[in-house]
XYZ file of C-alpha atoms in Angstrom:
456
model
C 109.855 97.612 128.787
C 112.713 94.976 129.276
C 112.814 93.727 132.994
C 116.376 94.732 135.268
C 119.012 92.682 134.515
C 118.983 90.206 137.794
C 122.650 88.564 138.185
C 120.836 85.218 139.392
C 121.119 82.112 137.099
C 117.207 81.106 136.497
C 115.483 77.931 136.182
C 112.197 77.885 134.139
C 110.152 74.466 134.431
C 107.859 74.202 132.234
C 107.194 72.136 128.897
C 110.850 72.316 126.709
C 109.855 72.005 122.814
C 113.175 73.135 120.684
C 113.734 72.451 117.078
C 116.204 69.817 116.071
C 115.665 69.632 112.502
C 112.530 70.126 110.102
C 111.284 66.701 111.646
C 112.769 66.669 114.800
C 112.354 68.138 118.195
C 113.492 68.249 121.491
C 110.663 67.192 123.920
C 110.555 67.509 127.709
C 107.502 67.696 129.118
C 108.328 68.325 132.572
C 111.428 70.109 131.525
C 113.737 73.023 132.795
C 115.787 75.632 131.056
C 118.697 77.364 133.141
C 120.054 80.624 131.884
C 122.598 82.537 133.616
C 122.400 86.548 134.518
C 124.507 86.969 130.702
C 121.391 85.804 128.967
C 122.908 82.166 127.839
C 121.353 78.701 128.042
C 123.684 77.059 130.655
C 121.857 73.968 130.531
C 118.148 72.512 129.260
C 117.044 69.094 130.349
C 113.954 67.418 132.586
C 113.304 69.052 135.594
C 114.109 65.706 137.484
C 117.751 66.036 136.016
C 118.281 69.724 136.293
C 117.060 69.456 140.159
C 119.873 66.389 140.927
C 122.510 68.265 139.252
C 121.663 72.035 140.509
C 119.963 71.700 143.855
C 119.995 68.315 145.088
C 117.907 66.597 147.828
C 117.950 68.844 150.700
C 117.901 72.180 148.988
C 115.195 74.116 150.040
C 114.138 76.316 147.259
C 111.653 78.664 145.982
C 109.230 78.851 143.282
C 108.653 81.637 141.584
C 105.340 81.916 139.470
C 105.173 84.886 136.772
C 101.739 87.035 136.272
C 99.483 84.029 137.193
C 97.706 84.637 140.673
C 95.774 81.482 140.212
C 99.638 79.365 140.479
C 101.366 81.144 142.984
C 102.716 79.846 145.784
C 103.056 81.398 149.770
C 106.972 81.049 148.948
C 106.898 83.928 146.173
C 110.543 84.345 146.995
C 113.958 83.838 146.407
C 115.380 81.418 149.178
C 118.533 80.776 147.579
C 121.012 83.050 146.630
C 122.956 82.247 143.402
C 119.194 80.714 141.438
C 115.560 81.482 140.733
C 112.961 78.998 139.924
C 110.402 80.258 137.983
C 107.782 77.538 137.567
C 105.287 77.718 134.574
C 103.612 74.665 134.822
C 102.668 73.274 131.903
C 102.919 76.209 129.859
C 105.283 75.493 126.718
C 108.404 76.967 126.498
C 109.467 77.529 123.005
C 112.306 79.768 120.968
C 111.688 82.821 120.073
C 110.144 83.388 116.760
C 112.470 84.670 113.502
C 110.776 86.875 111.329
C 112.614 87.020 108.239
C 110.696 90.050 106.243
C 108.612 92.898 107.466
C 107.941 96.310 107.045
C 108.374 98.874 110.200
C 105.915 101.949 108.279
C 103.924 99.840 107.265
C 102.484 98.591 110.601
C 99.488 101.773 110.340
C 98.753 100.233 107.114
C 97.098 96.247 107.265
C 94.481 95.312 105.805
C 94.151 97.857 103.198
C 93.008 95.272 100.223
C 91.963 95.585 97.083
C 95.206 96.019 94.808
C 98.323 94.249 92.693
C 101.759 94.717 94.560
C 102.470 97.895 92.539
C 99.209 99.559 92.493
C 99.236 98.506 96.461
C 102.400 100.537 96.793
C 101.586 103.587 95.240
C 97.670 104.034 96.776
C 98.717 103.021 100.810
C 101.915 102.564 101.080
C 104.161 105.233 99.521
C 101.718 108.167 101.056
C 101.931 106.097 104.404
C 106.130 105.599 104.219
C 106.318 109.583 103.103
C 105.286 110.663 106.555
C 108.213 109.415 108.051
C 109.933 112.886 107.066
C 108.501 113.512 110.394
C 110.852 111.932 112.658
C 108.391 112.136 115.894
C 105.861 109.908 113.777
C 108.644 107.502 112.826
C 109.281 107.063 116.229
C 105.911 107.123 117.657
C 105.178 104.256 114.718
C 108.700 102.718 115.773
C 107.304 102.243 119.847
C 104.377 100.851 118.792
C 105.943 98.544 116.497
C 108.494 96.860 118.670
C 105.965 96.566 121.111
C 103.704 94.243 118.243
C 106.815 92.678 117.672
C 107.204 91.632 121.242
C 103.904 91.018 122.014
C 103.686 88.669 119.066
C 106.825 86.401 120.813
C 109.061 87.647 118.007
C 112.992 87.667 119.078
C 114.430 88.588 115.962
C 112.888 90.501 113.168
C 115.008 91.512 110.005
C 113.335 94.724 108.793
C 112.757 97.642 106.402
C 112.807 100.935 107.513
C 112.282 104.313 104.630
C 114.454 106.012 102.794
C 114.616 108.493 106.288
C 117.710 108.835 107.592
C 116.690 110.245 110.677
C 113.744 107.874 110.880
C 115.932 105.000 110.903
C 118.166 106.626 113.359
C 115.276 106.617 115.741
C 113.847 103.081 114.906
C 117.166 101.800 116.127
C 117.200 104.491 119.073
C 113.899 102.687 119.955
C 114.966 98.871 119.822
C 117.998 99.588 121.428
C 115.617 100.800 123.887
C 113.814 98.275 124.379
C 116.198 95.071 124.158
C 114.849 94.148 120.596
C 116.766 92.048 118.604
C 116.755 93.321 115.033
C 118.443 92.791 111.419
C 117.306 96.358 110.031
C 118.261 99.140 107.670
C 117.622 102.270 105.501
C 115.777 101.587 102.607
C 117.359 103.107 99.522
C 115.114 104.302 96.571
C 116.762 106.358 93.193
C 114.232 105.581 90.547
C 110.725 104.781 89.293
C 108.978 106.641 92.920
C 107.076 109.127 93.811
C 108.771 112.368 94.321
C 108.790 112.793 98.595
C 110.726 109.087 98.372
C 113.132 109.104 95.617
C 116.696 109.860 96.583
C 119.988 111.016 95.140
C 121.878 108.209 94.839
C 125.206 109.077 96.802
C 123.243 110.599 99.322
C 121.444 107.344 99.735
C 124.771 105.455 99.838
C 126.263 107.602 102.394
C 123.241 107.670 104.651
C 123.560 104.250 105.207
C 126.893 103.938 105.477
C 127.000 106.201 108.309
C 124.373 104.601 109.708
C 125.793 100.662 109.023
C 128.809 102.508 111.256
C 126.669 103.863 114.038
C 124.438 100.889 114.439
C 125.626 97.312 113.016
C 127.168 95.250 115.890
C 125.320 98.207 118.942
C 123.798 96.439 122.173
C 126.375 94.152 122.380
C 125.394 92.486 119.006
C 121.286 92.646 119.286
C 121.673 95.295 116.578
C 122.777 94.482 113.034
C 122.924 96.188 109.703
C 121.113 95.596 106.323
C 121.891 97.447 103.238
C 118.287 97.910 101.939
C 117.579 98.674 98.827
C 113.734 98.494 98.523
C 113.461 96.259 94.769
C 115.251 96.130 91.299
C 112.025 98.440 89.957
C 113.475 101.675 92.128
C 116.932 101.104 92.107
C 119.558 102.589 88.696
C 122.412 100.038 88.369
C 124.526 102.985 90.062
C 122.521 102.223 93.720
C 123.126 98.687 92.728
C 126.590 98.969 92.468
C 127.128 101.273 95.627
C 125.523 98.417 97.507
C 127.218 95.847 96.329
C 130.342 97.850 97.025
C 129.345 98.922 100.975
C 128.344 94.881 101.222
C 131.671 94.043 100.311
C 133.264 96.531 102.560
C 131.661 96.284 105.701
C 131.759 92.267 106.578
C 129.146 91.237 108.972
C 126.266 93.544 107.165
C 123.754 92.174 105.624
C 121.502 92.980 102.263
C 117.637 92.597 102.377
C 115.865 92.959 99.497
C 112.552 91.827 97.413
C 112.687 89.202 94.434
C 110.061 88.223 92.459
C 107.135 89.100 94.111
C 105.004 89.586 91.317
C 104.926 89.405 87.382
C 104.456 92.386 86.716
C 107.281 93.308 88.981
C 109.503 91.111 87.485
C 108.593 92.058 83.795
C 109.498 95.854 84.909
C 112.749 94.675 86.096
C 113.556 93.491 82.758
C 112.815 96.477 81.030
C 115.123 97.831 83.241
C 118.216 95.507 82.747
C 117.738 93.585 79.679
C 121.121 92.299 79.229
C 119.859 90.270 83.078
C 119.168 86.304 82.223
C 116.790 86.915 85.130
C 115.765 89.569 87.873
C 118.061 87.593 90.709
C 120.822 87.973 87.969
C 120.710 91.574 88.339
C 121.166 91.199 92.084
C 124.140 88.662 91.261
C 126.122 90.769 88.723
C 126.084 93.721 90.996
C 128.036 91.882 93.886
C 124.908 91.231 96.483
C 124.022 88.056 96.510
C 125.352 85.534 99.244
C 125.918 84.793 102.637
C 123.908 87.424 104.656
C 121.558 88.484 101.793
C 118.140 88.127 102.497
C 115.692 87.892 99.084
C 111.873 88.442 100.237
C 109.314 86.797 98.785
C 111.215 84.998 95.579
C 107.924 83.135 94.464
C 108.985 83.150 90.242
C 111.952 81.775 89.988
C 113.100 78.892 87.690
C 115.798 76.142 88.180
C 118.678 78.080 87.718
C 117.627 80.661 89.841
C 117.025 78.470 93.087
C 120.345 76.397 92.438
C 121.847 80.131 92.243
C 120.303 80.491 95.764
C 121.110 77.320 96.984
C 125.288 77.606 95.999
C 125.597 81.132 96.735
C 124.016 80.622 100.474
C 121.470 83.600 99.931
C 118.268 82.969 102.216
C 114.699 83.593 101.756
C 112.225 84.819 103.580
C 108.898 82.771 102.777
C 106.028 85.265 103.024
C 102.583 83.107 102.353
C 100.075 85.377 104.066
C 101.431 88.665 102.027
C 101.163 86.482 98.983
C 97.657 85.144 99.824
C 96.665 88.767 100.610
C 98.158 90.543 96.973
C 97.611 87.221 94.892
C 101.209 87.496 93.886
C 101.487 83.516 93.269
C 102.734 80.343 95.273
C 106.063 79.475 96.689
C 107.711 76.820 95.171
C 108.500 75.244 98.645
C 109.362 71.590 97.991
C 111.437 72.327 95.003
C 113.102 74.824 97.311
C 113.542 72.463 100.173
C 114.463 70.004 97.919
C 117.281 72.295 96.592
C 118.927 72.765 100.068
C 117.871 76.984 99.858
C 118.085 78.359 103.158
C 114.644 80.001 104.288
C 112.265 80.922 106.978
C 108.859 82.778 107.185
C 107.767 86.084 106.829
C 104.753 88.323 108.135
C 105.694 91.106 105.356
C 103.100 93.681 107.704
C 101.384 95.436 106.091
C 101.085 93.092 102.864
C 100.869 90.559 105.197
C 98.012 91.148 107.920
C 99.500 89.832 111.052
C 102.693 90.290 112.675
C 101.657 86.627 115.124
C 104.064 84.015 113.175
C 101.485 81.210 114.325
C 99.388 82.763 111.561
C 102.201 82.607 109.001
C 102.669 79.037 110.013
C 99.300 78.276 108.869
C 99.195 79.875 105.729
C 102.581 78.711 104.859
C 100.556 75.217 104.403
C 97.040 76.517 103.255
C 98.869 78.421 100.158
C 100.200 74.985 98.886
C 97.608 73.288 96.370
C 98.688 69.931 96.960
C 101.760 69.614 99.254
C 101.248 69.303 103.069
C 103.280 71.259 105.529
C 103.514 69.091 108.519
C 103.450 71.525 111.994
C 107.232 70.049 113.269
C 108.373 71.641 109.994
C 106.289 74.778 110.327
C 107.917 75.463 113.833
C 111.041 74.749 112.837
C 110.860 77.483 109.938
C 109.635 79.979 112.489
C 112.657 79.070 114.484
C 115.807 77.541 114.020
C 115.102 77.555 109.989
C 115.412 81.397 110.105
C 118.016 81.314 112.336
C 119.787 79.790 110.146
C 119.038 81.798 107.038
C 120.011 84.700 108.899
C 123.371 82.606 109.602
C 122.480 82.953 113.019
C 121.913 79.745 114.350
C 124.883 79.468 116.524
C 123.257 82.252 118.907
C 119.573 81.645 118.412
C 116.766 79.502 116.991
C 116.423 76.908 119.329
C 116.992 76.157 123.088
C 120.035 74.758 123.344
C 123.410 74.734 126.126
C 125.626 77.734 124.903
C 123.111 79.389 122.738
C 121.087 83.084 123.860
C 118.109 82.768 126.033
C 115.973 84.156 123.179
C 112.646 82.214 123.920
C 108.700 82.513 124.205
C 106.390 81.242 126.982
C 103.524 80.101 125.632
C 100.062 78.902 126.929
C 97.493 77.680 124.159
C 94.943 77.307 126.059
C 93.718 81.026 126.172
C 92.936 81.085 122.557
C 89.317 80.237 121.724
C 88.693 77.545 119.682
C 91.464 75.118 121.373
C 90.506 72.770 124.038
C 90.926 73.509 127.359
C 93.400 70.776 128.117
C 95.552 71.011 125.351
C 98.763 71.364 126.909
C 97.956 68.109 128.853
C 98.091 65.995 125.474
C 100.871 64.969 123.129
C 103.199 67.196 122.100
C 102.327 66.508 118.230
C 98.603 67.650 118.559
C 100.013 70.760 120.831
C 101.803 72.063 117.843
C 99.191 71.462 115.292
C 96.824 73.544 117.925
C 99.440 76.175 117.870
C 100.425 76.168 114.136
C 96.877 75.930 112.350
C 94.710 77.487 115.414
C 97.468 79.735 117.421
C 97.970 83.869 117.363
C 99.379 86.292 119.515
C 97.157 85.469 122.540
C 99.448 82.676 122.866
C 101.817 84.808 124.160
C 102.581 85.061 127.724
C 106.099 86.420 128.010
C 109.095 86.958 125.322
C 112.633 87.164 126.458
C 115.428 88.293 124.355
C 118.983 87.051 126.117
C 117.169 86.112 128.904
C 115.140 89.219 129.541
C 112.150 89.958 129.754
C 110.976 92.350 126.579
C 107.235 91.759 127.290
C 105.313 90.212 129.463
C 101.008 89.763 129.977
């Protein structure tokens, strides 16, 4: 549960790491990050400067240490009345993490091996998707799945619902809830699917219509719309169309979709539409590709494709551990970069296994054959990279003055397998610990615009 709003501006010392670039990084390691009671970053800086300009020599103050008996001090109170200090010592204070792709239904269903992306669909994932006709399951499998998402220091997660009205309804009745910041929508599905998930097509376009009216732009802009139809395989060029059409006419929205996932994905697409050069053509001649459409996946695609991606200022969401896990194929990440694409990282649950980003970080360099990932780059990806393919960046993605206070508090110590004193070394073998050895037990406390959405 989110924390009470507190109408105190709040100083947290601790260790400031915040993207700059794919290389660069901000780095304080005595730092402090002020955010007011609205939930924005009203300054970030070391604690030596933030203590001259904010509370100055004599100011007696208090420290305030969260869910850590071992660091708290007699003073567990407030002695001043328009600030908090909240002191984390050298835990790391980070951004929150952007997930660019995942699956809400799916969250019952990791780990279930064994099968090609299609075959995968139709044994777990269809049956487990068809429940949600039930709309007390899709909102018991909602909770629990904010709750992962939280837990795994995730502040913005751009998601798939079903084709369930009602269900969706309730999944954003439940982030709402819970102070969740979420890109999310109705998946639409008119061909080529089992029965219990195959929709009329006008009744799929109106659905989410009225729901891109009841939700995109709710709790104060935490809440945003995403036309979703699920792939080109279950979609008739009329859905297409429709979507193209409601992206057009709603500005703001967003489309999130698959691409080239898989060959034998992509060769049923072309049954499909023959007169397409190529499956992200039939996206493109239908009116939704561009600014605020997010491809998943997009591992087979040629030259023309990625310059496509590149000039229209489409995004991708990178998803190496879902593509390790259904041997789909390998991201073609430096020719991407090299392009200019916009993209960040994906945990595409249930595909993928994990929901912790710190995993996808890793994989994202294991699934290259010969190209290293360097951690700065990895983080940055995770952060400010999908803030930015979500064309988000000027609210979230890193820690800086005027931004949200979406951010993580991190201590890497309590994960086996990294030493004890980590957070005690340099800040470049901190991230490497946290990149190639971190998960969600990292996680100490996640705040979405400054509160508090979960906390250990």
């Amino acid at each position: 549960m989110p924390q009470p709003e507190s109408d105190l501006t709040k100083i947290y010392l601790g260790h400031v790491i915040s993207p700059l670039s794919s290389t660069a990084y901000l780095d304080y390691m005595r730092g402090a990050l002020v955010v007011n009671s609205q939930g924005k970053i009203v300054d970030v800086a070391p604690w030596a400067e933030i203590q001259h300009k904010y509370i100055g020599d004599g100011h007696k103050t208090g420290e305030i240490h969260i869910n850590d008996e071992n660091h708290k001090t007699d003073d567990n109170h407030i002695n001043d009345s328009s600030f908090q200090i909240v002191d984390l010592g050298q835990r790391l204070i980070l951004p929150g993490l952007v997930d660019l792709h995942l699956h809400l239904p799916q969250v019952s269903q990791t780990g279930r091996s064994g099968e090609h992306l299609l075959a995968w669909l139709n044994k777990y994932i269809f049956p487990a998707e068809a429940r949600f006709s039930d709309t007390n399951h899709a909102r018991k499998i909602a909770t629990w799945f904010f709750d992962e998402l939280a837990a795994n220091g995730t502040t913005l997660a751009v998601v798939f619902t079903t084709i369930h009205k009602d269900a969706t309804d309730a999944a954003f009745e439940v982030a709402l809830q819970k102070g969740s910041r979420v890109i999310m929508g109705k998946v639409m599905m008119d061909a080529n699917s089992p029965e219990a998930l195959t929709e009329d097509t006008e009744t799929s376009l109106r659905e989410s219509e009225e729901l891109a009216n009841k939700w995109h732009g709710q709790g104060d802009g935490l809440l945003l719309y995403a036309f979703t139809p699920r792939f080109g395989v279950t979609s008739t060029a009329d859905l297409l169309a429709g979507v193209g059409r409601l992206f057009a006419k709603h500005p703001g929205t967003y489309v999130h979709t698959h691409l080239s996932e898989a060959k034998e994905e992509i060769q049923f697409v072309s049954t499909q539409f023959p007169k397409a050069r190529s499956y992200l053509d039939v996206y493109k001649s239908f009116g939704i590709i561009g600014k605020r459409t997010v491809f998943a996946h997009a591992i087979h695609l040629d030259d023309q494709d990625i310059k496509t991606v590149a000039d229209s200022h489409s995004s991708l969401a990178h998803c190496p551990s879902s593509n390790f896990f259904l041997k789909s194929g390998v991201f073609l990440y430096a020719k991407i970069c090299a392009a200019g694409c916009l993209f960040g990282l994906g945990s595409d649950v249930a595909a993928g296994p994990s929901m912790s980003l710190f995993n996808v970080m890793k994989d994202a360099n294991y699934m290259q054959p010969d190209f290293w990932i360097e951690p700065p780059e990895l983080l940055y990806r995770a952060t400010l990279g999908g803030a930015k393919a979500a064309h988000l960046d000027h609210l979230i993605g890193s820690l800086a003055v005027g931004k949200e206070a979406d951010f993580i508090v991190v201590d890497a110590s309590r994960k086996s397998g990294i030493v004890d004193n980590i957070l005690s070394q340099p800040t470049d073998e901190i991230l490497s610990s946290l990149v190639f050895l971190g998960d969600d037990r990292l996680i100490e406390a996640t705040y979405v615009r400054g509160r508090c959405i979960f906390h250990i």
